[in-house]
Structure formats: C-alpha cells, structure tokens
C-alpha cells in the first residue's frame, strides 16, 4: 500500500467511514481537485472537495449511495471547472 492509501484508510477509520472503493473514490477526488486547481484557482480545489463531501453526506441521509454521489457531483463540478469563466473575467 502507498502512504496515501494508508493515510486514507486511517482517516476513514478515524471518521467511521466506509468507502465502497477507496481507489476509485480517491481517483475521482484527485481528478476533481486537479480540474479545479487548473481551471479555477488552486485554493478552490480543497474547498470544492470539502463541499462535495458535504453534499454527498447530505445525499446519503436521503438514501443515496455516498461513493456514487461523490462521483456524480465530481463529474458535474469538473465539467464546470474546465469551462469556468468568473463573472467579470479572469484576474491574473
């Protein structure tokens, strides 16, 4: 196992989470944060991942499967990040 896999496993144990597929979920989140970091702004990446987690948790309360929700939300937000143009244009 890699250091990241070990870390994610430890975090899941600490937070009492059970990922259906740790590798797939990790890949989805890393892809999302890369898209946001490059398409929007680097600091937006971890905040976006946090917001996806909140939304997935809320969906799980309504009976949705959390890993599937993370994947669906991440796909939507990755697409948004790839075409993101902030109101008023980009500031460099």
Short mmCIF file of C-alpha atoms in Angstrom, two decimals:
data_model
loop_
_atom_site.label_atom_id
_atom_site.label_comp_id
_atom_site.label_asym_id
_atom_site.label_seq_id
_atom_site.Cartn_x
_atom_site.Cartn_y
_atom_site.Cartn_z
CA UNK A 1 0.00 0.00 0.00
CA UNK A 2 1.10 3.55 -0.60
CA UNK A 3 1.43 6.24 2.02
CA UNK A 4 -1.69 7.94 0.64
CA UNK A 5 -3.72 4.72 0.76
CA UNK A 6 -2.55 4.11 4.32
CA UNK A 7 -3.48 7.69 5.23
CA UNK A 8 -6.94 7.46 3.64
CA UNK A 9 -7.56 4.16 5.41
CA UNK A 10 -6.56 5.73 8.75
CA UNK A 11 -8.75 8.79 8.12
CA UNK A 12 -11.73 6.61 7.22
CA UNK A 13 -11.24 4.61 10.43
CA UNK A 14 -10.94 7.79 12.49
CA UNK A 15 -14.10 9.27 10.93
CA UNK A 16 -16.01 5.96 10.90
CA UNK A 17 -16.35 5.99 7.11
CA UNK A 18 -16.51 3.02 4.79
CA UNK A 19 -15.61 3.70 1.16
CA UNK A 20 -17.05 1.14 -1.23
CA UNK A 21 -13.99 1.51 -3.47
CA UNK A 22 -11.15 3.54 -1.96
CA UNK A 23 -9.08 3.59 -5.13
CA UNK A 24 -11.95 4.76 -7.36
CA UNK A 25 -13.13 7.42 -4.92
CA UNK A 26 -9.59 8.69 -4.43
CA UNK A 27 -9.08 8.94 -8.18
CA UNK A 28 -12.36 10.84 -8.61
CA UNK A 29 -11.46 13.35 -5.90
CA UNK A 30 -7.91 13.83 -7.18
CA UNK A 31 -9.19 14.39 -10.73
CA UNK A 32 -11.74 16.90 -9.44
CA UNK A 33 -9.17 18.85 -7.44
CA UNK A 34 -6.78 18.92 -10.42
CA UNK A 35 -9.51 20.28 -12.69
CA UNK A 36 -10.49 22.93 -10.15
CA UNK A 37 -6.89 23.90 -9.39
CA UNK A 38 -6.10 24.37 -13.09
CA UNK A 39 -9.45 25.73 -14.27
CA UNK A 40 -10.44 27.96 -11.36
CA UNK A 41 -7.76 28.52 -8.69
CA UNK A 42 -5.52 26.30 -6.60
CA UNK A 43 -7.09 27.30 -3.26
CA UNK A 44 -10.52 26.43 -4.67
CA UNK A 45 -9.56 22.76 -5.04
CA UNK A 46 -9.63 21.59 -1.39
CA UNK A 47 -12.67 23.75 -0.65
CA UNK A 48 -14.51 22.18 -3.59
CA UNK A 49 -13.60 18.69 -2.38
CA UNK A 50 -14.94 19.59 1.08
CA UNK A 51 -18.20 20.87 -0.42
CA UNK A 52 -18.59 17.70 -2.48
CA UNK A 53 -18.18 15.70 0.72
CA UNK A 54 -20.84 17.76 2.47
CA UNK A 55 -23.24 17.36 -0.44
CA UNK A 56 -22.59 13.61 -0.67
CA UNK A 57 -23.20 13.25 3.07
CA UNK A 58 -26.49 15.07 2.79
CA UNK A 59 -27.50 12.90 -0.15
CA UNK A 60 -26.61 9.79 1.87
CA UNK A 61 -29.00 10.97 4.57
CA UNK A 62 -31.70 10.83 1.89
CA UNK A 63 -30.70 7.27 0.96
CA UNK A 64 -28.20 7.88 -1.85
CA UNK A 65 -25.01 5.82 -2.08
CA UNK A 66 -22.18 8.18 -0.97
CA UNK A 67 -19.45 6.95 -3.36
CA UNK A 68 -21.79 7.23 -6.35
CA UNK A 69 -22.83 10.71 -5.20
CA UNK A 70 -19.18 11.81 -4.94
CA UNK A 71 -18.56 10.52 -8.47
CA UNK A 72 -21.64 12.25 -9.92
CA UNK A 73 -21.02 15.55 -8.14
CA UNK A 74 -17.34 15.49 -9.07
CA UNK A 75 -18.14 14.93 -12.73
CA UNK A 76 -20.51 17.91 -12.73
CA UNK A 77 -18.01 20.17 -11.00
CA UNK A 78 -15.07 19.02 -13.13
CA UNK A 79 -17.04 19.97 -16.23
CA UNK A 80 -17.84 23.34 -14.68
CA UNK A 81 -14.20 23.96 -13.72
CA UNK A 82 -12.97 23.14 -17.23
CA UNK A 83 -15.16 25.88 -18.72
CA UNK A 84 -15.10 28.30 -15.78
CA UNK A 85 -15.06 31.98 -16.60
CA UNK A 86 -15.59 34.06 -13.48
CA UNK A 87 -18.02 36.95 -13.61
CA UNK A 88 -16.05 39.96 -14.81
CA UNK A 89 -13.37 37.81 -16.48
CA UNK A 90 -10.16 36.26 -15.19
CA UNK A 91 -7.77 38.17 -12.99
CA UNK A 92 -4.13 37.21 -13.31
#
